[in-house]
PDB file of C-alpha atoms in Angstrom:
ATOM      1  CA  MET A1173      14.135 -70.752  -1.975  1.00  0.00           C
ATOM      2  CA  THR A1174      17.100 -69.454   0.232  1.00  0.00           C
ATOM      3  CA  ILE A1175      17.725 -65.698   0.771  1.00  0.00           C
ATOM      4  CA  ASP A1176      20.528 -64.382  -1.512  1.00  0.00           C
ATOM      5  CA  TYR A1177      21.850 -61.432   0.613  1.00  0.00           C
ATOM      6  CA  ASP A1178      22.920 -59.239  -2.228  1.00  0.00           C
ATOM      7  CA  ARG A1179      19.708 -59.741  -4.125  1.00  0.00           C
ATOM      8  CA  LEU A1180      17.507 -58.902  -1.084  1.00  0.00           C
ATOM      9  CA  MET A1181      19.688 -55.863  -0.179  1.00  0.00           C
ATOM     10  CA  ASN A1182      19.129 -54.448  -3.599  1.00  0.00           C
ATOM     11  CA  PHE A1183      15.543 -55.725  -4.223  1.00  0.00           C
ATOM     12  CA  ASP A1184      13.679 -53.156  -6.286  1.00  0.00           C
ATOM     13  CA  ILE A1185      10.449 -52.340  -4.401  1.00  0.00           C
ATOM     14  CA  PRO A1186       8.231 -50.324  -6.701  1.00  0.00           C
ATOM     15  CA  GLU A1187       7.736 -46.759  -5.989  1.00  0.00           C
ATOM     16  CA  ILE A1188       4.045 -45.816  -4.981  1.00  0.00           C
ATOM     17  CA  SER A1189       2.029 -42.736  -5.936  1.00  0.00           C
ATOM     18  CA  GLN A1190      -0.972 -42.168  -3.830  1.00  0.00           C
ATOM     19  CA  THR A1191      -3.475 -39.323  -3.878  1.00  0.00           C
ATOM     20  CA  TYR A1192      -5.355 -38.730  -0.698  1.00  0.00           C
ATOM     21  CA  GLY A1193      -7.775 -36.046   0.788  1.00  0.00           C
ATOM     22  CA  PRO A1194      -9.851 -35.069   3.886  1.00  0.00           C
ATOM     23  CA  GLU A1195     -11.753 -38.448   3.659  1.00  0.00           C
ATOM     24  CA  GLU A1196      -8.617 -40.571   3.941  1.00  0.00           C
ATOM     25  CA  VAL A1197      -7.250 -38.395   6.682  1.00  0.00           C
ATOM     26  CA  ALA A1198     -10.405 -38.589   8.708  1.00  0.00           C
ATOM     27  CA  ARG A1199     -10.736 -42.336   8.169  1.00  0.00           C
ATOM     28  CA  TYR A1200      -7.080 -42.792   9.563  1.00  0.00           C
ATOM     29  CA  GLY A1201      -7.750 -40.691  12.484  1.00  0.00           C
ATOM     30  CA  LEU A1202     -10.828 -42.519  13.474  1.00  0.00           C
ATOM     31  CA  SER A1203      -9.293 -45.866  12.881  1.00  0.00           C
ATOM     32  CA  VAL A1204      -6.576 -45.035  15.613  1.00  0.00           C
ATOM     33  CA  GLY A1205      -9.107 -43.839  18.250  1.00  0.00           C
ATOM     34  CA  LEU A1206      -9.358 -40.218  17.650  1.00  0.00           C
ATOM     35  CA  GLY A1207     -12.804 -38.698  17.956  1.00  0.00           C
ATOM     36  CA  GLN A1208     -14.121 -41.017  20.621  1.00  0.00           C
ATOM     37  CA  ASP A1209     -15.047 -38.158  22.798  1.00  0.00           C
ATOM     38  CA  PRO A1210     -17.562 -36.079  20.661  1.00  0.00           C
ATOM     39  CA  MET A1211     -16.995 -33.108  22.941  1.00  0.00           C
ATOM     40  CA  ASN A1212     -13.196 -33.011  22.504  1.00  0.00           C
ATOM     41  CA  LEU A1213     -12.627 -30.263  19.869  1.00  0.00           C
ATOM     42  CA  ARG A1214      -8.863 -30.933  19.601  1.00  0.00           C
ATOM     43  CA  GLN A1215      -9.552 -34.533  18.704  1.00  0.00           C
ATOM     44  CA  LEU A1216     -12.360 -33.524  16.336  1.00  0.00           C
ATOM     45  CA  ALA A1217      -9.984 -31.453  14.337  1.00  0.00           C
ATOM     46  CA  TYR A1218      -8.270 -34.762  13.234  1.00  0.00           C
ATOM     47  CA  VAL A1219     -11.437 -36.544  12.047  1.00  0.00           C
ATOM     48  CA  GLY A1220     -13.030 -33.992   9.690  1.00  0.00           C
ATOM     49  CA  ALA A1221     -15.672 -32.915  12.207  1.00  0.00           C
ATOM     50  CA  ARG A1222     -14.675 -29.147  12.361  1.00  0.00           C
ATOM     51  CA  SER A1223     -14.995 -26.883   9.337  1.00  0.00           C
ATOM     52  CA  ASP A1224     -12.915 -24.159  11.057  1.00  0.00           C
ATOM     53  CA  ASP A1225      -9.964 -26.483  11.946  1.00  0.00           C
ATOM     54  CA  CYS A1226      -8.786 -29.615   9.867  1.00  0.00           C
ATOM     55  CA  ARG A1227      -5.721 -31.316  10.873  1.00  0.00           C
ATOM     56  CA  VAL A1228      -3.625 -34.490   9.899  1.00  0.00           C
ATOM     57  CA  MET A1229      -2.742 -37.088  12.368  1.00  0.00           C
ATOM     58  CA  PRO A1230       1.080 -37.407  11.688  1.00  0.00           C
ATOM     59  CA  ALA A1231       1.155 -41.204  11.981  1.00  0.00           C
ATOM     60  CA  ILE A1232      -0.875 -41.351   8.772  1.00  0.00           C
ATOM     61  CA  VAL A1233       2.521 -41.447   6.912  1.00  0.00           C
ATOM     62  CA  ASN A1234       2.937 -45.183   7.983  1.00  0.00           C
ATOM     63  CA  VAL A1235       0.110 -45.944   5.558  1.00  0.00           C
ATOM     64  CA  LEU A1236       0.715 -43.449   2.745  1.00  0.00           C
ATOM     65  CA  GLY A1237       2.525 -44.872  -0.204  1.00  0.00           C
ATOM     66  CA  HIS A1238       2.456 -48.396   1.326  1.00  0.00           C
ATOM     67  CA  PRO A1239       4.284 -50.802  -0.918  1.00  0.00           C
ATOM     68  CA  GLY A1240       2.083 -53.749  -0.127  1.00  0.00           C
ATOM     69  CA  PHE A1241       3.067 -57.133   0.921  1.00  0.00           C
ATOM     70  CA  TRP A1242       6.404 -57.105  -1.298  1.00  0.00           C
ATOM     71  CA  LEU A1243       8.147 -59.785   0.760  1.00  0.00           C
ATOM     72  CA  SER A1244       5.592 -62.392  -0.577  1.00  0.00           C
ATOM     73  CA  ASP A1245       7.497 -62.041  -4.008  1.00  0.00           C
ATOM     74  CA  PRO A1246       9.181 -65.478  -4.463  1.00  0.00           C
ATOM     75  CA  ALA A1247      12.193 -63.552  -5.736  1.00  0.00           C
ATOM     76  CA  THR A1248      13.013 -62.301  -2.398  1.00  0.00           C
ATOM     77  CA  GLY A1249      13.648 -65.833  -1.217  1.00  0.00           C
ATOM     78  CA  VAL A1250      11.921 -65.126   2.168  1.00  0.00           C
ATOM     79  CA  ASP A1251       9.488 -67.499   3.913  1.00  0.00           C
ATOM     80  CA  ALA A1252       6.654 -64.948   3.840  1.00  0.00           C
ATOM     81  CA  VAL A1253       4.257 -67.042   6.027  1.00  0.00           C
ATOM     82  CA  ARG A1254       6.560 -66.828   9.008  1.00  0.00           C
ATOM     83  CA  ILE A1255       7.400 -63.096   9.077  1.00  0.00           C
ATOM     84  CA  VAL A1256       6.635 -60.944  12.048  1.00  0.00           C
ATOM     85  CA  HIS A1257       6.717 -57.137  12.199  1.00  0.00           C
ATOM     86  CA  GLY A1258       9.131 -56.427  14.980  1.00  0.00           C
ATOM     87  CA  GLU A1259       9.728 -52.693  15.214  1.00  0.00           C
ATOM     88  CA  GLN A1260       8.368 -49.549  13.722  1.00  0.00           C
ATOM     89  CA  GLY A1261       9.593 -45.902  13.588  1.00  0.00           C
ATOM     90  CA  MET A1262       8.941 -42.554  11.862  1.00  0.00           C
ATOM     91  CA  THR A1263      10.285 -39.015  11.629  1.00  0.00           C
ATOM     92  CA  ILE A1264       8.214 -36.128  10.374  1.00  0.00           C
ATOM     93  CA  HIS A1265      10.291 -33.608   8.402  1.00  0.00           C
ATOM     94  CA  ASN A1266       7.509 -31.288   7.145  1.00  0.00           C
ATOM     95  CA  THR A1267       3.926 -30.751   7.875  1.00  0.00           C
ATOM     96  CA  ILE A1268       1.607 -33.250   6.272  1.00  0.00           C
ATOM     97  CA  PRO A1269      -0.878 -31.667   3.838  1.00  0.00           C
ATOM     98  CA  LEU A1270      -4.582 -32.232   4.252  1.00  0.00           C
ATOM     99  CA  GLU A1271      -4.692 -33.317   0.689  1.00  0.00           C
ATOM    100  CA  GLY A1272      -2.416 -34.026  -2.221  1.00  0.00           C
ATOM    101  CA  THR A1273      -0.338 -36.731  -3.925  1.00  0.00           C
ATOM    102  CA  VAL A1274       2.745 -38.300  -2.337  1.00  0.00           C
ATOM    103  CA  ILE A1275       5.472 -40.448  -3.857  1.00  0.00           C
ATOM    104  CA  ALA A1276       6.842 -43.107  -1.621  1.00  0.00           C
ATOM    105  CA  LYS A1277       9.959 -45.320  -2.197  1.00  0.00           C
ATOM    106  CA  THR A1278      10.756 -48.230   0.270  1.00  0.00           C
ATOM    107  CA  ARG A1279      14.122 -49.893   0.404  1.00  0.00           C
ATOM    108  CA  VAL A1280      15.913 -52.516   2.275  1.00  0.00           C
ATOM    109  CA  THR A1281      18.600 -50.846   4.479  1.00  0.00           C
ATOM    110  CA  GLY A1282      20.019 -53.913   6.400  1.00  0.00           C
ATOM    111  CA  LEU A1283      19.803 -57.658   6.746  1.00  0.00           C
ATOM    112  CA  VAL A1284      21.168 -59.678   9.636  1.00  0.00           C
ATOM    113  CA  ASP A1285      21.569 -63.505   9.650  1.00  0.00           C
ATOM    114  CA  LYS A1286      20.985 -64.788  13.183  1.00  0.00           C
ATOM    115  CA  GLY A1287      21.828 -68.252  12.290  1.00  0.00           C
ATOM    116  CA  GLU A1288      20.243 -71.606  11.335  1.00  0.00           C
ATOM    117  CA  GLY A1289      17.017 -71.944  13.168  1.00  0.00           C
ATOM    118  CA  ARG A1290      17.162 -68.598  14.721  1.00  0.00           C
ATOM    119  CA  GLY A1291      15.831 -66.569  11.895  1.00  0.00           C
ATOM    120  CA  ALA A1292      16.978 -63.128  10.343  1.00  0.00           C
ATOM    121  CA  LEU A1293      16.275 -59.379  10.801  1.00  0.00           C
ATOM    122  CA  LEU A1294      15.389 -57.147   7.809  1.00  0.00           C
ATOM    123  CA  TYR A1295      15.627 -53.486   8.285  1.00  0.00           C
ATOM    124  CA  TYR A1296      13.775 -51.221   5.702  1.00  0.00           C
ATOM    125  CA  GLU A1297      12.939 -47.470   5.335  1.00  0.00           C
ATOM    126  CA  LYS A1298      10.255 -45.599   3.244  1.00  0.00           C
ATOM    127  CA  LYS A1299      10.604 -42.055   2.196  1.00  0.00           C
ATOM    128  CA  VAL A1300       7.485 -40.078   1.603  1.00  0.00           C
ATOM    129  CA  ARG A1301       7.600 -36.927  -0.588  1.00  0.00           C
ATOM    130  CA  ASN A1302       5.224 -34.434  -1.842  1.00  0.00           C
ATOM    131  CA  GLU A1303       4.834 -35.036  -5.645  1.00  0.00           C
ATOM    132  CA  GLY A1304       4.346 -31.310  -6.387  1.00  0.00           C
ATOM    133  CA  ASP A1305       7.633 -29.820  -5.005  1.00  0.00           C
ATOM    134  CA  GLY A1306       9.535 -33.038  -4.006  1.00  0.00           C
ATOM    135  CA  ALA A1307       9.589 -32.012  -0.285  1.00  0.00           C
ATOM    136  CA  LEU A1308      10.609 -34.900   2.153  1.00  0.00           C
ATOM    137  CA  LEU A1309       7.403 -35.236   4.370  1.00  0.00           C
ATOM    138  CA  ALA A1310       8.421 -38.271   6.368  1.00  0.00           C
ATOM    139  CA  THR A1311      10.753 -41.141   6.822  1.00  0.00           C
ATOM    140  CA  CYS A1312       9.352 -44.401   8.152  1.00  0.00           C
ATOM    141  CA  ARG A1313      11.362 -47.430   9.245  1.00  0.00           C
ATOM    142  CA  GLY A1314      10.767 -50.877  10.474  1.00  0.00           C
ATOM    143  CA  THR A1315      12.227 -54.234  11.364  1.00  0.00           C
ATOM    144  CA  THR A1316      10.793 -57.400  10.037  1.00  0.00           C
ATOM    145  CA  PHE A1317      11.738 -60.592  11.804  1.00  0.00           C
ATOM    146  CA  LEU A1318      12.151 -63.351   9.255  1.00  0.00           C
ATOM    147  CA  ARG A1319      11.518 -66.438  11.426  1.00  0.00           C
ATOM    148  CA  GLY A1320      12.014 -69.116   8.828  1.00  0.00           C
ATOM    149  CA  ASP A1321      15.103 -67.641   7.119  1.00  0.00           C
ATOM    150  CA  GLY A1322      18.201 -67.892   9.304  1.00  0.00           C
ATOM    151  CA  GLY A1323      21.391 -69.560   8.096  1.00  0.00           C
ATOM    152  CA  PHE A1324      21.812 -68.251   4.579  1.00  0.00           C
ATOM    153  CA  GLY A1325      25.300 -67.013   5.251  1.00  0.00           C
ATOM    154  CA  GLY A1326      24.759 -63.293   5.801  1.00  0.00           C
ATOM    155  CA  PRO A1327      26.375 -60.985   8.290  1.00  0.00           C
ATOM    156  CA  ASP A1328      25.542 -61.434  11.961  1.00  0.00           C
ATOM    157  CA  GLY A1329      25.203 -57.705  12.574  1.00  0.00           C
ATOM    158  CA  PRO A1330      24.977 -54.867  13.343  1.00  0.00           C
ATOM    159  CA  ILE A1331      21.741 -55.264  15.382  1.00  0.00           C
ATOM    160  CA  ARG A1332      19.978 -52.197  16.328  1.00  0.00           C
ATOM    161  CA  GLN A1333      19.688 -51.970  20.101  1.00  0.00           C
ATOM    162  CA  PRO A1334      16.250 -50.997  21.653  1.00  0.00           C
ATOM    163  CA  HIS A1335      15.700 -47.930  23.711  1.00  0.00           C
ATOM    164  CA  ARG A1336      15.429 -48.724  27.405  1.00  0.00           C
ATOM    165  CA  VAL A1337      12.576 -46.939  29.202  1.00  0.00           C
ATOM    166  CA  PRO A1338      13.274 -45.552  32.679  1.00  0.00           C
ATOM    167  CA  ASP A1339      12.758 -47.840  35.755  1.00  0.00           C
ATOM    168  CA  ASN A1340      10.813 -45.091  37.736  1.00  0.00           C
ATOM    169  CA  GLU A1341       7.071 -44.498  37.489  1.00  0.00           C
ATOM    170  CA  PRO A1342       5.855 -42.680  34.362  1.00  0.00           C
ATOM    171  CA  ASP A1343       5.213 -38.973  34.453  1.00  0.00           C
ATOM    172  CA  HIS A1344       1.885 -39.229  32.465  1.00  0.00           C
ATOM    173  CA  VAL A1345      -0.569 -41.892  31.652  1.00  0.00           C
ATOM    174  CA  PHE A1346      -3.055 -41.842  28.571  1.00  0.00           C
ATOM    175  CA  GLU A1347      -5.663 -44.540  28.564  1.00  0.00           C
ATOM    176  CA  ALA A1348      -8.259 -45.172  25.758  1.00  0.00           C
ATOM    177  CA  PRO A1349     -10.296 -48.057  24.761  1.00  0.00           C
ATOM    178  CA  THR A1350      -9.974 -49.653  21.309  1.00  0.00           C
ATOM    179  CA  ARG A1351     -13.310 -50.639  19.628  1.00  0.00           C
ATOM    180  CA  PRO A1352     -14.369 -54.247  19.013  1.00  0.00           C
ATOM    181  CA  GLU A1353     -14.629 -53.474  15.294  1.00  0.00           C
ATOM    182  CA  GLN A1354     -11.539 -51.362  15.092  1.00  0.00           C
ATOM    183  CA  ALA A1355      -9.605 -53.744  12.943  1.00  0.00           C
ATOM    184  CA  LEU A1356     -12.488 -53.701  10.324  1.00  0.00           C
ATOM    185  CA  HIS A1357     -12.074 -49.838  10.027  1.00  0.00           C
ATOM    186  CA  TYR A1358      -8.348 -49.840  10.073  1.00  0.00           C
ATOM    187  CA  ARG A1359      -8.055 -52.362   7.030  1.00  0.00           C
ATOM    188  CA  TRP A1360      -9.424 -49.682   4.768  1.00  0.00           C
ATOM    189  CA  ASN A1361      -6.139 -47.807   5.368  1.00  0.00           C
ATOM    190  CA  GLY A1362      -4.542 -50.428   3.002  1.00  0.00           C
ATOM    191  CA  ASP A1363      -4.049 -53.555   5.101  1.00  0.00           C
ATOM    192  CA  PRO A1364      -6.619 -56.223   4.237  1.00  0.00           C
ATOM    193  CA  ASN A1365      -4.605 -59.064   6.003  1.00  0.00           C
ATOM    194  CA  PRO A1366      -7.278 -61.602   6.984  1.00  0.00           C
ATOM    195  CA  LEU A1367      -5.532 -62.301  10.203  1.00  0.00           C
ATOM    196  CA  HIS A1368      -7.176 -59.083  11.470  1.00  0.00           C
ATOM    197  CA  LEU A1369     -10.616 -59.670   9.914  1.00  0.00           C
ATOM    198  CA  ASP A1370     -11.473 -63.325   9.567  1.00  0.00           C
ATOM    199  CA  PRO A1371     -11.861 -65.380  12.831  1.00  0.00           C
ATOM    200  CA  ARG A1372     -11.345 -68.564  10.770  1.00  0.00           C
ATOM    201  CA  ILE A1373      -7.878 -67.318   9.691  1.00  0.00           C
ATOM    202  CA  ALA A1374      -7.018 -66.022  13.126  1.00  0.00           C
ATOM    203  CA  GLY A1375      -7.941 -69.408  14.588  1.00  0.00           C
ATOM    204  CA  LYS A1376      -5.478 -71.133  12.126  1.00  0.00           C
ATOM    205  CA  ALA A1377      -2.829 -68.711  13.207  1.00  0.00           C
ATOM    206  CA  GLY A1378      -3.469 -69.760  16.902  1.00  0.00           C
ATOM    207  CA  PHE A1379      -5.663 -66.834  18.126  1.00  0.00           C
ATOM    208  CA  ASP A1380      -9.131 -67.265  19.342  1.00  0.00           C
ATOM    209  CA  ARG A1381     -10.245 -64.084  17.451  1.00  0.00           C
ATOM    210  CA  PRO A1382      -8.903 -61.657  15.104  1.00  0.00           C
ATOM    211  CA  ILE A1383      -5.951 -59.296  16.390  1.00  0.00           C
ATOM    212  CA  LEU A1384      -5.429 -55.710  15.844  1.00  0.00           C
ATOM    213  CA  HIS A1385      -3.024 -54.555  13.159  1.00  0.00           C
ATOM    214  CA  GLY A1386       0.373 -53.665  14.658  1.00  0.00           C
ATOM    215  CA  LEU A1387       0.428 -50.351  12.892  1.00  0.00           C
ATOM    216  CA  CYS A1388      -2.985 -49.640  14.323  1.00  0.00           C
ATOM    217  CA  SER A1389      -1.565 -50.281  17.923  1.00  0.00           C
ATOM    218  CA  PHE A1390       1.276 -48.135  16.837  1.00  0.00           C
ATOM    219  CA  GLY A1391      -1.125 -45.297  15.655  1.00  0.00           C
ATOM    220  CA  CYS A1392      -2.916 -45.561  19.144  1.00  0.00           C
ATOM    221  CA  ALA A1393       0.301 -44.955  20.848  1.00  0.00           C
ATOM    222  CA  ALA A1394       1.076 -41.965  18.554  1.00  0.00           C
ATOM    223  CA  HIS A1395      -2.379 -40.532  19.501  1.00  0.00           C
ATOM    224  CA  ALA A1396      -1.311 -40.693  23.211  1.00  0.00           C
ATOM    225  CA  LEU A1397       2.008 -38.811  22.401  1.00  0.00           C
ATOM    226  CA  LEU A1398       0.226 -36.237  20.351  1.00  0.00           C
ATOM    227  CA  ALA A1399      -2.113 -35.660  23.280  1.00  0.00           C
ATOM    228  CA  VAL A1400       0.126 -35.659  26.152  1.00  0.00           C
ATOM    229  CA  LEU A1401       3.501 -34.316  24.695  1.00  0.00           C
ATOM    230  CA  CYS A1402       2.249 -32.085  21.817  1.00  0.00           C
ATOM    231  CA  ASP A1403      -1.062 -30.868  23.224  1.00  0.00           C
ATOM    232  CA  TYR A1404      -2.661 -32.073  19.963  1.00  0.00           C
ATOM    233  CA  GLU A1405      -0.472 -29.738  17.964  1.00  0.00           C
ATOM    234  CA  ALA A1406       0.677 -31.838  15.005  1.00  0.00           C
ATOM    235  CA  GLU A1407       3.604 -29.457  14.102  1.00  0.00           C
ATOM    236  CA  ARG A1408       5.272 -30.366  17.429  1.00  0.00           C
ATOM    237  CA  PHE A1409       5.304 -34.112  16.628  1.00  0.00           C
ATOM    238  CA  GLY A1410       8.735 -35.102  15.547  1.00  0.00           C
ATOM    239  CA  ALA A1411       9.660 -38.791  15.711  1.00  0.00           C
ATOM    240  CA  MET A1412       8.748 -42.052  17.507  1.00  0.00           C
ATOM    241  CA  ASP A1413      10.191 -45.520  17.595  1.00  0.00           C
ATOM    242  CA  ALA A1414       9.071 -48.553  19.332  1.00  0.00           C
ATOM    243  CA  ARG A1415       9.115 -52.376  19.525  1.00  0.00           C
ATOM    244  CA  PHE A1416       6.087 -54.627  19.051  1.00  0.00           C
ATOM    245  CA  THR A1417       6.069 -56.904  22.157  1.00  0.00           C
ATOM    246  CA  ALA A1418       2.629 -58.498  22.010  1.00  0.00           C
ATOM    247  CA  HIS A1419      -0.591 -58.534  20.021  1.00  0.00           C
ATOM    248  CA  VAL A1420      -3.591 -56.562  20.844  1.00  0.00           C
ATOM    249  CA  PHE A1421      -7.259 -57.808  20.612  1.00  0.00           C
ATOM    250  CA  PRO A1422      -9.757 -55.239  19.341  1.00  0.00           C
ATOM    251  CA  GLY A1423     -11.874 -54.095  22.271  1.00  0.00           C
ATOM    252  CA  GLU A1424      -9.019 -54.018  24.778  1.00  0.00           C
ATOM    253  CA  THR A1425      -8.078 -50.700  26.628  1.00  0.00           C
ATOM    254  CA  LEU A1426      -4.613 -49.375  25.824  1.00  0.00           C
ATOM    255  CA  ARG A1427      -2.648 -47.511  28.465  1.00  0.00           C
ATOM    256  CA  THR A1428       0.395 -45.588  27.193  1.00  0.00           C
ATOM    257  CA  GLU A1429       2.857 -44.758  29.968  1.00  0.00           C
ATOM    258  CA  ILE A1430       5.011 -41.739  29.058  1.00  0.00           C
ATOM    259  CA  TRP A1431       8.200 -40.106  30.620  1.00  0.00           C
ATOM    260  CA  LYS A1432       9.371 -36.614  30.470  1.00  0.00           C
ATOM    261  CA  ASP A1433      12.279 -37.678  28.373  1.00  0.00           C
ATOM    262  CA  GLY A1434      10.098 -39.117  25.592  1.00  0.00           C
ATOM    263  CA  SER A1435      10.233 -42.654  26.688  1.00  0.00           C
ATOM    264  CA  PHE A1436       6.913 -44.682  26.387  1.00  0.00           C
ATOM    265  CA  ARG A1437       5.375 -48.065  26.417  1.00  0.00           C
ATOM    266  CA  THR A1438       1.837 -49.172  25.916  1.00  0.00           C
ATOM    267  CA  ARG A1439      -0.109 -51.938  27.815  1.00  0.00           C
ATOM    268  CA  ALA A1440      -3.317 -53.782  27.108  1.00  0.00           C
ATOM    269  CA  VAL A1441      -5.006 -53.151  30.490  1.00  0.00           C
ATOM    270  CA  GLU A1442      -7.263 -56.124  30.589  1.00  0.00           C
ATOM    271  CA  ARG A1443      -4.297 -58.656  30.269  1.00  0.00           C
ATOM    272  CA  GLU A1444      -1.769 -56.390  32.100  1.00  0.00           C
ATOM    273  CA  ILE A1445       0.839 -56.918  29.186  1.00  0.00           C
ATOM    274  CA  VAL A1446       3.122 -54.715  27.415  1.00  0.00           C
ATOM    275  CA  VAL A1447       2.194 -54.694  23.762  1.00  0.00           C
ATOM    276  CA  ILE A1448       4.470 -51.798  22.624  1.00  0.00           C
ATOM    277  CA  GLY A1449       7.749 -51.438  24.415  1.00  0.00           C
ATOM    278  CA  ASN A1450      11.175 -49.674  24.245  1.00  0.00           C
ATOM    279  CA  GLY A1451       9.369 -46.451  22.885  1.00  0.00           C
ATOM    280  CA  LEU A1452      11.125 -43.121  22.275  1.00  0.00           C
ATOM    281  CA  PHE A1453       9.474 -39.930  21.144  1.00  0.00           C
ATOM    282  CA  ARG A1454      11.240 -36.703  20.042  1.00  0.00           C
ATOM    283  CA  ARG A1455       9.582 -33.349  19.312  1.00  0.00           C
ATOM    284  CA  ARG A1456      10.271 -31.541  16.141  1.00  0.00           C
ATOM    285  CA  SER A1457      12.884 -28.816  16.450  1.00  0.00           C
TER     286      SER A1457
END
């Protein structure tokens, strides 16, 4: 089935209501690497280990109200087997409560046809609101590369240009290991894709073992920014955007290089490869 531009641009992605609490908050924090140092009180506040101080890792908004794998619906016209998560971003508008119910609505915001054999780009955003008062908590945004869907007659732009990190040495470096079983923990945030869990499926996809969820790697980078640029104060965390440039294997060490202007990138140390690039962070005003 070929993409119909107008149909996909106006595709009705169901609104999602999700109730969560301290358990889900702690699970998310643990799944992106917080709490590895049992003596770090600032990290422990994000994993439910302190009765006197309980905080919410801002990047949890990427999994709250997740609409599921909606692009697998045949009505989208997308070759769902060949899609790749290309970019991710988020803006925090208000403090994320420790518990409550959120309403999230995802919509397509742009669609670019790169041409026959070259694929297409789909841009989308998710608004996360507090059900009680309707307050906008966060806006999440992303880009999906539709590798098998170019040449449907859609517009060839505009294409978002990635942020360029400085050429000089970074001002800060934050390094932390991922755990060999980290993908098995992260999947309970709502992403049971077997590519990240089952070595047989990973092998069919061309990997010698399961790879880490892209949003888990993104969360690990968010942890680095929270630590270095916000001193673990969640209310200072404003926005971050980045591009996925390579996969991560659970167990690899991630080194996030950060500049004073908010630029950042993340490397898998063992392979010396950039896995998250073109990053830009902004504090909340």
